[in-house]
Coordinates of C-alpha atoms in Angstrom, one line a residue:
Chain A
M1 CA 45.0 55.9 -121.3
A2 CA 45.4 59.6 -120.6
E3 CA 48.3 61.5 -122.2
I4 CA 51.2 62.6 -120.0
F5 CA 53.2 65.5 -121.5
V6 CA 57.0 65.6 -121.1
L7 CA 58.8 68.8 -122.0
V8 CA 61.9 67.8 -123.9
D9 CA 65.2 69.2 -122.6
H10 CA 67.5 69.4 -125.6
A11 CA 70.2 71.5 -127.3
N12 CA 69.5 71.7 -131.1
G13 CA 67.8 68.3 -131.1
Q14 CA 70.4 66.7 -128.9
V15 CA 68.2 65.2 -126.2
R16 CA 69.5 65.2 -122.6
K17 CA 69.3 62.2 -120.4
T18 CA 66.6 63.8 -118.1
T19 CA 64.2 63.5 -121.0
A20 CA 64.5 59.7 -121.1
E21 CA 64.0 59.7 -117.3
L22 CA 60.9 61.8 -117.6
L23 CA 59.5 59.6 -120.4
T24 CA 60.1 56.6 -118.3
I25 CA 58.1 58.2 -115.4
A26 CA 55.4 59.3 -117.8
A27 CA 55.0 55.6 -119.0
R28 CA 54.1 54.7 -115.3
L29 CA 51.3 57.3 -115.3
G30 CA 49.8 57.0 -118.7
E31 CA 50.6 57.5 -122.4
P32 CA 53.8 59.5 -122.8
S33 CA 53.8 62.4 -125.3
A34 CA 56.8 64.6 -125.9
V35 CA 56.6 68.4 -126.3
F36 CA 59.5 69.7 -128.4
L37 CA 60.3 73.5 -128.6
G38 CA 62.7 74.9 -131.1
A39 CA 64.7 73.4 -133.9
G40 CA 65.9 69.8 -134.2
A41 CA 62.8 67.7 -133.7
A42 CA 63.8 65.3 -136.5
Q43 CA 67.2 64.6 -134.9
A44 CA 65.5 64.0 -131.5
Q45 CA 62.8 61.7 -132.8
A46 CA 64.8 58.4 -132.5
A47 CA 65.7 59.1 -128.9
L48 CA 62.1 60.1 -128.0
A49 CA 60.8 57.0 -129.8
A50 CA 63.2 54.7 -127.9
F51 CA 61.8 55.8 -124.5
G52 CA 58.1 55.6 -125.2
A53 CA 56.9 58.9 -126.7
N54 CA 53.9 58.1 -128.8
R55 CA 53.6 61.6 -130.2
V56 CA 55.9 64.6 -130.4
Y57 CA 54.2 68.0 -130.4
V58 CA 56.5 70.4 -132.1
L59 CA 56.7 74.2 -132.3
D60 CA 59.8 75.2 -134.2
S61 CA 59.8 79.0 -134.1
P62 CA 62.4 81.7 -133.2
D63 CA 59.5 83.2 -131.1
V64 CA 60.1 80.4 -128.5
T65 CA 63.8 80.3 -128.6
G66 CA 64.7 83.9 -128.8
Y67 CA 63.1 85.0 -125.6
L68 CA 63.1 84.0 -121.9
V69 CA 60.5 81.4 -120.8
A70 CA 57.3 83.4 -121.3
P71 CA 56.7 82.2 -124.9
Q72 CA 57.4 78.5 -123.9
A73 CA 54.8 78.9 -121.1
E74 CA 52.3 80.4 -123.5
F75 CA 52.7 77.5 -125.9
L76 CA 52.5 74.8 -123.2
A77 CA 49.5 76.3 -121.6
A78 CA 47.7 76.4 -124.9
L79 CA 48.5 72.8 -125.5
V80 CA 47.4 71.7 -122.0
N81 CA 44.1 73.6 -122.3
K82 CA 43.5 72.0 -125.7
L83 CA 44.5 68.4 -125.1
K84 CA 43.9 68.1 -121.4
P85 CA 46.8 65.7 -120.5
A86 CA 46.7 64.0 -117.1
A87 CA 50.0 65.6 -116.1
L88 CA 52.8 67.7 -117.4
L89 CA 56.4 66.7 -116.5
I90 CA 59.2 69.2 -116.9
P91 CA 62.9 68.9 -116.0
A92 CA 63.7 70.7 -112.7
T93 CA 66.2 73.0 -114.3
P94 CA 66.1 76.7 -113.5
S95 CA 64.3 77.5 -116.8
G96 CA 62.1 74.4 -116.6
K97 CA 60.8 75.5 -113.2
E98 CA 60.1 79.0 -114.4
V99 CA 58.2 77.7 -117.4
A100 CA 56.2 75.4 -115.1
A101 CA 55.5 78.2 -112.7
R102 CA 53.9 80.3 -115.5
V103 CA 52.0 77.4 -117.0
A104 CA 50.6 76.7 -113.5
I105 CA 49.2 80.2 -113.2
K106 CA 47.9 80.3 -116.8
T107 CA 46.1 76.9 -116.5
D108 CA 45.0 77.4 -112.9
S109 CA 46.9 74.3 -111.9
G110 CA 49.0 73.1 -109.0
L111 CA 52.8 72.9 -109.2
I112 CA 55.3 70.7 -107.5
T113 CA 59.0 71.3 -108.1
D114 CA 62.1 69.2 -107.4
A115 CA 60.4 65.8 -107.3
V116 CA 62.9 62.9 -106.8
D117 CA 60.2 60.3 -107.5
V118 CA 56.8 60.3 -109.1
Q119 CA 54.4 57.4 -108.8
Q120 CA 50.7 56.6 -109.5
G121 CA 48.8 56.7 -106.2
E122 CA 45.2 55.7 -105.7
G123 CA 43.4 58.2 -107.8
F124 CA 46.2 60.8 -107.8
I125 CA 49.9 61.2 -108.8
E126 CA 52.1 61.1 -105.8
T127 CA 55.4 63.0 -105.8
T128 CA 58.4 62.7 -103.4
Q129 CA 60.7 65.6 -102.6
S130 CA 63.7 66.0 -100.4
V131 CA 63.6 69.2 -98.3
F132 CA 65.6 71.2 -95.8
A133 CA 69.0 70.1 -97.0
G134 CA 67.9 66.5 -97.4
S135 CA 66.8 66.2 -93.7
Y136 CA 63.1 65.5 -94.6
T137 CA 61.3 63.6 -97.2
V138 CA 57.9 65.0 -98.2
R139 CA 55.3 63.2 -100.2
A140 CA 52.7 65.4 -101.9
K141 CA 50.1 65.7 -104.6
V142 CA 48.5 68.4 -106.8
T143 CA 44.9 69.0 -105.8
K144 CA 43.7 71.5 -108.5
G145 CA 44.0 71.6 -112.3
T146 CA 46.5 69.6 -114.3
P147 CA 49.4 68.3 -112.1
I148 CA 52.5 70.2 -113.2
I149 CA 55.6 68.4 -111.8
C150 CA 59.2 69.4 -112.2
V151 CA 61.4 66.3 -111.8
K152 CA 65.1 66.3 -110.8
P153 CA 67.7 64.5 -112.8
N154 CA 68.5 60.9 -111.8
S155 CA 65.0 60.4 -110.4
A156 CA 64.3 57.3 -112.6
A157 CA 66.4 54.7 -114.4
P158 CA 65.6 55.2 -118.1
Q159 CA 63.8 52.2 -119.6
E160 CA 63.6 51.6 -123.3
K161 CA 60.0 51.2 -124.6
P162 CA 59.8 51.6 -128.3
A163 CA 57.0 53.8 -129.6
A164 CA 56.1 55.7 -132.7
A165 CA 57.2 59.3 -131.7
A166 CA 54.9 60.6 -134.5
I167 CA 55.8 64.3 -135.2
V168 CA 52.7 66.5 -134.7
P169 CA 53.6 70.1 -135.8
V170 CA 51.6 72.7 -133.8
N171 CA 51.0 76.2 -135.1
L172 CA 50.6 78.9 -132.5
T173 CA 51.3 82.6 -132.9
I174 CA 53.1 83.8 -129.7
S175 CA 51.6 87.0 -128.4
Q176 CA 53.7 90.2 -128.4
S177 CA 53.3 90.4 -124.6
A178 CA 55.2 87.2 -124.2
K179 CA 58.1 88.6 -126.2
T180 CA 59.3 91.3 -123.8
A181 CA 62.5 89.7 -122.6
Q182 CA 64.7 89.1 -125.6
I183 CA 67.9 87.1 -125.7
T184 CA 70.1 89.4 -127.7
E185 CA 73.4 87.5 -127.3
A186 CA 74.4 84.0 -126.2
K187 CA 78.1 83.2 -125.6
E188 CA 78.4 79.4 -125.7
K189 CA 80.6 78.1 -122.9
V190 CA 83.6 75.9 -123.8
A191 CA 82.6 72.3 -123.2
S192 CA 84.7 70.6 -120.5
G193 CA 84.2 67.2 -122.1
R194 CA 83.0 66.0 -118.7
P195 CA 79.4 64.9 -117.9
E196 CA 76.9 67.6 -116.9
L197 CA 77.0 68.1 -113.1
T198 CA 73.4 67.5 -112.2
E199 CA 73.1 64.4 -114.5
A200 CA 76.4 62.7 -113.7
A201 CA 76.5 59.3 -112.0
I202 CA 79.7 60.3 -110.2
V203 CA 80.7 63.7 -109.0
V204 CA 84.1 64.7 -107.6
A205 CA 84.1 68.1 -105.9
G206 CA 86.9 70.3 -104.5
G207 CA 86.8 72.9 -101.8
R208 CA 89.0 75.2 -99.7
G209 CA 91.5 72.3 -99.2
T210 CA 92.5 72.5 -102.9
S211 CA 94.0 75.9 -102.3
G212 CA 92.9 76.7 -105.8
D213 CA 94.7 73.8 -107.5
F214 CA 92.0 71.5 -109.0
A215 CA 94.4 69.4 -111.0
A216 CA 94.3 66.4 -108.6
V217 CA 90.5 66.7 -108.3
E218 CA 90.1 66.8 -112.1
S219 CA 92.4 63.9 -112.8
F220 CA 90.6 61.7 -110.3
A221 CA 87.2 62.8 -111.8
D222 CA 88.5 61.9 -115.3
S223 CA 89.7 58.5 -114.2
L224 CA 86.1 57.8 -113.0
G225 CA 84.4 59.5 -115.9
A226 CA 82.9 61.9 -113.4
A227 CA 81.7 65.5 -113.4
V228 CA 83.7 68.1 -111.4
G229 CA 82.0 70.3 -108.8
A230 CA 83.2 72.9 -106.3
S231 CA 82.2 74.2 -102.9
R232 CA 81.0 77.8 -102.4
A233 CA 84.3 78.6 -100.7
A234 CA 86.2 77.5 -103.9
V235 CA 83.9 79.4 -106.1
D236 CA 83.9 82.6 -104.0
A237 CA 87.7 82.5 -104.1
G238 CA 87.5 82.5 -107.9
W239 CA 89.1 79.0 -108.3
Y240 CA 86.2 77.4 -110.2
P241 CA 83.2 78.8 -112.1
H242 CA 79.9 79.4 -110.3
T243 CA 78.1 77.0 -112.7
S244 CA 80.0 74.2 -110.9
Q245 CA 79.0 75.3 -107.4
I246 CA 77.3 72.6 -105.4
G247 CA 75.1 73.6 -102.5
Q248 CA 72.1 75.8 -101.5
T249 CA 72.9 78.6 -104.0
G250 CA 74.3 76.4 -106.7
K251 CA 73.5 73.0 -108.1
Q252 CA 71.8 70.2 -106.1
V253 CA 73.2 66.9 -107.2
S254 CA 72.2 63.4 -106.3
P255 CA 74.7 61.0 -108.0
Q256 CA 75.5 57.4 -107.3
L257 CA 78.8 58.4 -105.9
Y258 CA 79.9 61.8 -104.5
V259 CA 83.5 62.5 -103.6
A260 CA 84.2 65.6 -101.5
A261 CA 87.9 66.6 -101.5
G262 CA 89.0 69.3 -99.1
I263 CA 85.4 70.3 -98.4
S264 CA 84.4 70.8 -94.7
G265 CA 80.7 70.1 -95.3
A266 CA 78.9 73.3 -94.1
I267 CA 75.1 73.2 -94.2
Q268 CA 75.0 75.2 -97.4
H269 CA 77.1 72.5 -99.1
R270 CA 75.2 69.6 -97.6
A271 CA 72.0 71.1 -99.1
G272 CA 73.4 70.3 -102.5
M273 CA 74.7 66.8 -102.1
Q274 CA 73.2 65.1 -99.0
T275 CA 70.9 62.8 -101.0
S276 CA 73.9 61.3 -103.0
K277 CA 73.7 57.5 -102.7
T278 CA 77.3 56.9 -101.7
I279 CA 79.5 59.6 -100.2
V280 CA 83.3 59.7 -99.9
A281 CA 85.4 62.4 -98.3
I282 CA 89.1 63.3 -98.1
N283 CA 90.0 66.0 -95.6
K284 CA 92.9 66.9 -93.5
D285 CA 90.7 67.8 -90.6
A286 CA 89.3 64.7 -88.8
E287 CA 86.7 66.9 -87.2
A288 CA 85.2 68.2 -90.5
P289 CA 81.4 67.8 -90.5
I290 CA 81.5 66.1 -93.9
F291 CA 82.8 63.0 -92.2
E292 CA 79.4 62.6 -90.4
L293 CA 77.8 61.8 -93.8
V294 CA 80.4 59.6 -95.4
D295 CA 80.3 55.9 -96.3
F296 CA 84.1 56.1 -96.6
G297 CA 86.4 58.8 -95.4
V298 CA 90.2 59.4 -95.6
V299 CA 91.7 61.8 -93.1
G300 CA 94.7 63.0 -95.1
D301 CA 96.1 65.4 -97.7
L302 CA 94.1 65.3 -100.9
F303 CA 97.3 66.0 -102.9
Q304 CA 98.7 62.7 -101.6
V305 CA 95.5 60.6 -101.5
L306 CA 93.8 61.6 -104.8
P307 CA 96.8 60.9 -107.1
Q308 CA 97.4 57.5 -105.5
A309 CA 93.7 56.7 -105.9
T310 CA 93.7 57.9 -109.5
A311 CA 96.7 55.6 -110.3
A312 CA 94.8 52.7 -108.7
V313 CA 91.7 53.4 -110.7
E314 CA 93.7 53.7 -113.9
A315 CA 95.5 50.4 -113.0
S316 CA 92.2 48.6 -112.5
K317 CA 91.2 49.5 -116.1
A318 CA 94.4 48.0 -117.6
Chain B
M1 CA 69.3 113.7 -116.4
T2 CA 68.6 111.3 -113.6
I3 CA 65.9 108.8 -114.2
T4 CA 63.1 108.0 -111.8
M5 CA 63.1 104.4 -110.6
N6 CA 60.6 103.3 -108.0
I7 CA 61.6 99.8 -106.9
V8 CA 59.8 97.2 -105.0
V9 CA 61.9 94.4 -103.4
C10 CA 60.1 91.2 -102.3
V11 CA 61.8 89.5 -99.4
K12 CA 61.1 86.5 -97.2
Y13 CA 61.6 85.7 -93.6
V14 CA 62.8 82.1 -93.3
P15 CA 63.8 79.7 -90.6
D16 CA 67.6 79.8 -89.9
A17 CA 69.2 77.0 -92.0
Q18 CA 71.8 76.6 -89.2
A19 CA 69.0 75.6 -86.8
E20 CA 67.0 72.4 -86.7
R21 CA 64.2 73.0 -89.2
G22 CA 61.0 71.0 -89.3
F23 CA 57.3 70.8 -89.8
D24 CA 54.2 71.4 -87.6
D25 CA 52.8 68.0 -86.8
S26 CA 49.2 69.2 -87.0
D27 CA 49.1 70.5 -90.5
L28 CA 52.4 69.5 -92.1
T29 CA 53.4 73.2 -92.8
T30 CA 56.8 74.6 -92.2
N31 CA 57.4 75.3 -88.6
R32 CA 58.0 79.0 -88.4
E33 CA 57.5 79.4 -84.6
S34 CA 60.0 77.4 -82.7
V35 CA 63.0 78.1 -85.0
E36 CA 64.8 81.4 -85.0
G37 CA 64.2 83.2 -88.3
L38 CA 65.9 85.8 -90.4
L39 CA 65.8 87.6 -93.7
S40 CA 66.5 85.0 -96.4
E41 CA 70.2 85.5 -97.2
L42 CA 69.6 85.4 -101.0
D43 CA 67.2 88.4 -100.7
E44 CA 70.0 90.6 -99.4
Y45 CA 71.4 90.6 -103.0
A46 CA 68.1 92.0 -104.3
I47 CA 68.0 94.7 -101.6
E48 CA 71.7 95.6 -102.4
E49 CA 70.9 95.9 -106.1
A50 CA 67.9 98.1 -105.5
L51 CA 70.0 100.4 -103.3
K52 CA 72.7 100.6 -105.9
I53 CA 70.2 101.5 -108.6
A54 CA 68.5 104.0 -106.2
E55 CA 71.8 105.8 -105.6
G56 CA 72.0 106.7 -109.2
S57 CA 68.4 107.7 -109.7
E58 CA 65.3 109.4 -108.2
G59 CA 62.6 107.3 -106.6
E60 CA 62.0 105.1 -103.7
V61 CA 62.9 101.5 -102.6
T62 CA 59.9 99.8 -101.0
V63 CA 60.5 96.4 -99.4
V64 CA 57.6 93.9 -99.2
T65 CA 57.3 90.8 -97.1
V66 CA 54.4 88.3 -96.6
G67 CA 54.5 86.3 -93.4
P68 CA 53.7 86.1 -89.6
E69 CA 54.4 88.9 -87.1
R70 CA 58.0 88.0 -86.8
A71 CA 58.5 88.5 -90.5
A72 CA 58.7 92.2 -89.7
D73 CA 62.3 91.5 -88.8
A74 CA 63.0 90.9 -92.5
V75 CA 61.6 94.3 -93.4
K76 CA 63.5 95.9 -90.6
K77 CA 66.8 94.5 -91.8
A78 CA 66.1 95.8 -95.3
L79 CA 65.3 99.3 -93.9
Q80 CA 68.5 99.2 -91.9
M81 CA 70.4 98.4 -95.1
G82 CA 68.9 101.5 -96.7
A83 CA 65.4 100.8 -98.2
D84 CA 63.0 103.7 -97.8
K85 CA 59.9 102.1 -96.6
G86 CA 58.3 98.8 -95.9
V87 CA 55.0 96.8 -96.3
H88 CA 54.3 93.8 -94.2
V89 CA 51.4 91.6 -95.3
S90 CA 50.2 89.6 -92.4
D91 CA 47.1 87.6 -91.8
P92 CA 46.3 84.4 -89.9
A93 CA 44.8 82.9 -93.0
I94 CA 48.2 83.2 -94.9
K95 CA 49.8 80.4 -92.8
G96 CA 50.6 77.4 -95.0
S97 CA 50.4 79.3 -98.3
D98 CA 52.2 77.8 -101.3
A99 CA 54.0 79.6 -104.1
W100 CA 50.7 80.0 -105.9
A101 CA 49.1 82.0 -103.1
T102 CA 52.3 83.8 -102.2
S103 CA 52.6 85.2 -105.7
L104 CA 48.9 86.2 -105.6
I105 CA 49.4 88.1 -102.4
L106 CA 52.6 89.8 -103.7
A107 CA 50.9 90.7 -107.0
H108 CA 48.0 92.4 -105.2
T109 CA 50.5 94.2 -102.8
I110 CA 52.6 95.5 -105.7
N111 CA 49.4 96.8 -107.4
K112 CA 48.3 98.5 -104.3
I113 CA 51.7 100.2 -103.8
G114 CA 51.4 101.6 -107.2
S115 CA 53.2 100.9 -110.5
P116 CA 56.8 100.4 -109.7
D117 CA 59.4 100.6 -112.5
L118 CA 61.2 97.5 -111.2
V119 CA 60.3 94.6 -109.0
L120 CA 63.4 92.8 -107.6
T121 CA 63.6 89.5 -105.9
G122 CA 66.3 87.0 -104.8
M123 CA 67.0 83.9 -106.9
S124 CA 65.2 81.6 -104.4
S125 CA 64.2 81.4 -100.8
T126 CA 66.5 79.4 -98.5
D127 CA 63.6 77.4 -97.0
G128 CA 61.1 76.2 -99.7
S129 CA 63.8 76.8 -102.4
M130 CA 61.3 76.3 -105.3
A131 CA 62.6 79.5 -107.1
V132 CA 59.3 79.9 -108.9
V133 CA 57.7 83.0 -107.2
P134 CA 59.5 85.6 -109.5
A135 CA 58.1 83.8 -112.6
M136 CA 54.6 83.5 -111.1
L137 CA 54.7 87.2 -110.2
A138 CA 55.7 88.2 -113.7
E139 CA 52.9 86.1 -115.1
R140 CA 50.3 87.6 -112.7
L141 CA 51.5 91.2 -113.2
G142 CA 51.8 90.8 -117.0
L143 CA 55.4 92.1 -116.9
P144 CA 58.6 90.9 -118.5
Q145 CA 60.4 88.3 -116.5
I146 CA 64.2 88.5 -116.4
T147 CA 65.4 86.0 -113.9
L148 CA 68.7 84.7 -112.4
V149 CA 70.6 87.8 -113.3
S150 CA 74.2 88.2 -112.4
E151 CA 74.7 91.7 -113.9
L152 CA 72.0 94.4 -114.3
T153 CA 72.0 97.7 -116.1
V154 CA 68.9 99.9 -115.9
T155 CA 68.1 102.8 -118.2
E156 CA 65.0 104.8 -119.0
G157 CA 62.3 102.3 -119.9
S158 CA 64.6 99.3 -120.4
V159 CA 66.8 96.9 -118.7
Q160 CA 69.8 94.8 -119.8
A161 CA 71.0 91.8 -117.9
R162 CA 73.5 89.0 -118.0
R163 CA 72.4 85.5 -117.2
D164 CA 75.0 82.8 -116.7
G165 CA 73.6 79.4 -117.7
D166 CA 75.3 76.0 -118.0
V167 CA 75.8 76.1 -121.7
A168 CA 75.9 79.8 -122.4
S169 CA 76.1 83.3 -120.9
E170 CA 73.2 85.2 -122.3
T171 CA 72.5 88.9 -122.6
I172 CA 68.8 89.7 -122.1
V173 CA 67.1 93.0 -123.0
G174 CA 63.7 93.8 -121.7
T175 CA 61.3 96.7 -121.3
L176 CA 60.4 98.3 -118.0
P177 CA 58.6 97.8 -115.8
A178 CA 59.9 94.3 -115.2
V179 CA 60.3 91.6 -112.6
V180 CA 64.0 90.8 -112.1
S181 CA 65.5 88.1 -109.9
V182 CA 69.2 88.3 -109.0
T183 CA 71.7 85.6 -108.1
D184 CA 74.3 85.8 -105.3
Q185 CA 76.9 86.6 -108.0
I186 CA 75.6 90.1 -108.7
N187 CA 77.0 92.1 -105.8
E188 CA 78.3 92.0 -102.2
P189 CA 75.4 93.0 -99.9
R190 CA 76.3 95.8 -97.5
Y191 CA 76.0 95.4 -93.7
P192 CA 73.6 97.9 -92.0
S193 CA 75.7 100.8 -90.6
F194 CA 75.0 102.3 -87.2
K195 CA 73.5 105.3 -88.9
G196 CA 71.4 103.0 -91.0
I197 CA 70.1 101.1 -87.9
M198 CA 69.2 104.4 -86.2
A199 CA 67.5 105.8 -89.4
A200 CA 65.5 102.6 -89.9
K201 CA 63.6 103.3 -86.7
K202 CA 61.9 106.4 -88.3
K203 CA 61.1 104.8 -91.6
P204 CA 57.4 104.0 -92.4
V205 CA 56.2 100.4 -92.3
E206 CA 52.6 99.6 -93.2
T207 CA 51.0 96.4 -92.2
W208 CA 48.3 95.1 -94.5
S209 CA 45.8 92.3 -94.1
L210 CA 44.2 90.2 -96.8
A211 CA 41.1 92.4 -96.6
D212 CA 43.3 95.5 -97.3
L213 CA 44.3 93.8 -100.5
G214 CA 40.9 92.5 -101.5
I215 CA 41.9 88.9 -101.3
D216 CA 39.5 86.3 -100.0
A217 CA 41.0 84.2 -97.1
G218 CA 39.9 81.0 -99.0
Q219 CA 42.3 81.8 -101.8
V220 CA 45.4 81.5 -99.6
G221 CA 46.8 79.3 -96.9
A222 CA 45.8 75.6 -96.7
A223 CA 42.3 76.4 -98.0
G224 CA 43.6 77.9 -101.2
A225 CA 46.5 75.6 -101.7
Y226 CA 46.9 73.9 -105.1
T227 CA 49.0 71.2 -103.6
E228 CA 48.7 69.0 -100.5
V229 CA 51.4 67.3 -98.4
I230 CA 50.5 63.7 -97.8
A231 CA 53.3 62.8 -95.4
V232 CA 56.5 64.1 -94.0
T233 CA 59.3 61.8 -92.8
K234 CA 62.5 62.8 -91.1
R235 CA 65.3 61.1 -92.9
P236 CA 67.3 58.9 -90.5
P237 CA 70.8 60.4 -90.1
R238 CA 73.3 58.7 -92.4
A239 CA 75.2 55.9 -90.6
Q240 CA 78.8 56.9 -90.6
G241 CA 80.9 54.6 -92.6
E242 CA 84.6 53.7 -92.3
I243 CA 87.1 56.5 -91.7
V244 CA 90.7 55.8 -92.2
A245 CA 93.8 57.9 -91.5
D246 CA 96.2 58.2 -94.5
D247 CA 99.3 56.4 -93.6
G248 CA 100.7 56.5 -97.1
D249 CA 98.0 54.2 -98.4
G250 CA 94.9 56.3 -98.1
G251 CA 94.5 56.5 -101.9
T252 CA 94.8 52.8 -102.3
K253 CA 92.3 52.1 -99.6
L254 CA 89.9 54.6 -101.3
A255 CA 90.3 52.8 -104.6
A256 CA 89.6 49.5 -102.8
F257 CA 86.4 50.9 -101.4
L258 CA 85.3 52.1 -104.8
A259 CA 86.1 48.6 -106.3
A260 CA 84.1 46.9 -103.5
R261 CA 81.1 49.1 -104.3
K262 CA 81.6 48.3 -108.0
F263 CA 82.4 51.9 -109.0
I264 CA 85.6 50.7 -110.7

């Protein structure tokens, strides 16, 4: 069977959930191999083995981690040209998409981004994307070169499939021309302790209706083990960081459950959450467009509704 | 001493997201005819950043777009905001081009304009939203790629930027010329003034065809595409669920719904 490459998304060897999802997809299409860039491959090995990686190609060098995307692309392109995998799967993160874009040009291959499903078609790999704020579903395929596909989080349920995950160190000298955008400083953000927004099974988001007080939203999120998001209005007002913004210009999320509190549901916001499986909204305005999307809605004050719901959720755990 | 910065800003004309967007039934490409279009909102941040840099330096701001006749509106808006001149690449063969072809056309266009010190773009279009053209363009031009920037400082021969990611806020230093994409956090785009609108009428706009750029029609559009759409389906509108008014038990009812759906 042909090899399917999966670019591992990790922080110092701590493998993110999307990697297990991509390996699960890769196993449908061929023989999964992981590509690991940076330090920590040994720590990652067990997680990669559990989800079916037969081999782990590793380049551990400051040349790939100290610069923006270009060195990663150079390495992946060299690996693709040498080993000719049947496809390359990359997490659809901002950096992942940029790496993929450059590998596509370097290897003269087609690129599909933001796939929400990837399946083996008859003689080709078929992808599914959700476009125009979730109003259309598009099925597509790559027609030239090695299919390079960026896959969104939560696109597959990870399935364990024990494999060897044999570490294969690869030596490659990164060219000087790929090292022209250097990361000179990185200030780590304080971890919230909550799940990552795009990976979370449940997202609770607050908007203008919070008037800047996210305590009720956060408490409800914590009772459900959810990530916290914010509408553009809340972010523009400075109430919540931009990295938590859900919508066209922020994150696109597709959780099992999405709770919109005090969010009217403008098109920009819907572009970021419309493909969520179950949608719940709390809003004072019965005419708010968000109610057109919901499976369950409460017309009311979020400062009354959310604490009561939080208490009920906590009580159910007792 | 003021530095010289010739800047090219790449912009896109997109269907209005407020309107009913869709596809052409015949070839499954984005319908750009029946829907009102406009300059992609996220490109306004790139134009604004170019204008701010130009105010503190010598040199020109050239705005480039690739698209049908109506895409000239995107160039016009940029000129009204204050850009110096425009280039509109238009050719019937371009219809249906993917990011691969778009980046090819932009790279040829930028090379024909000359050697800019800086190429600026928005973070993503608001229609295709792939957010890959800046990276492809940097790859094709062989220039440093500094993307998703929320703060930018340009000096002679180098650029420093801040990039706010999920886990860290990074400082990036690169050499010029470079391709830089900016987020909607970087500035507050200006509105065209009356003076700007009047001045834009006299600003030069060149229209180039693929032949002008030395690109073969077979390299772009559907013929040159590296991907193919198999099918397009309109998602059925979500069926509206139960809506209750909070009569003092809204939170309890919400929790009951979540329990029924096995979320708790």
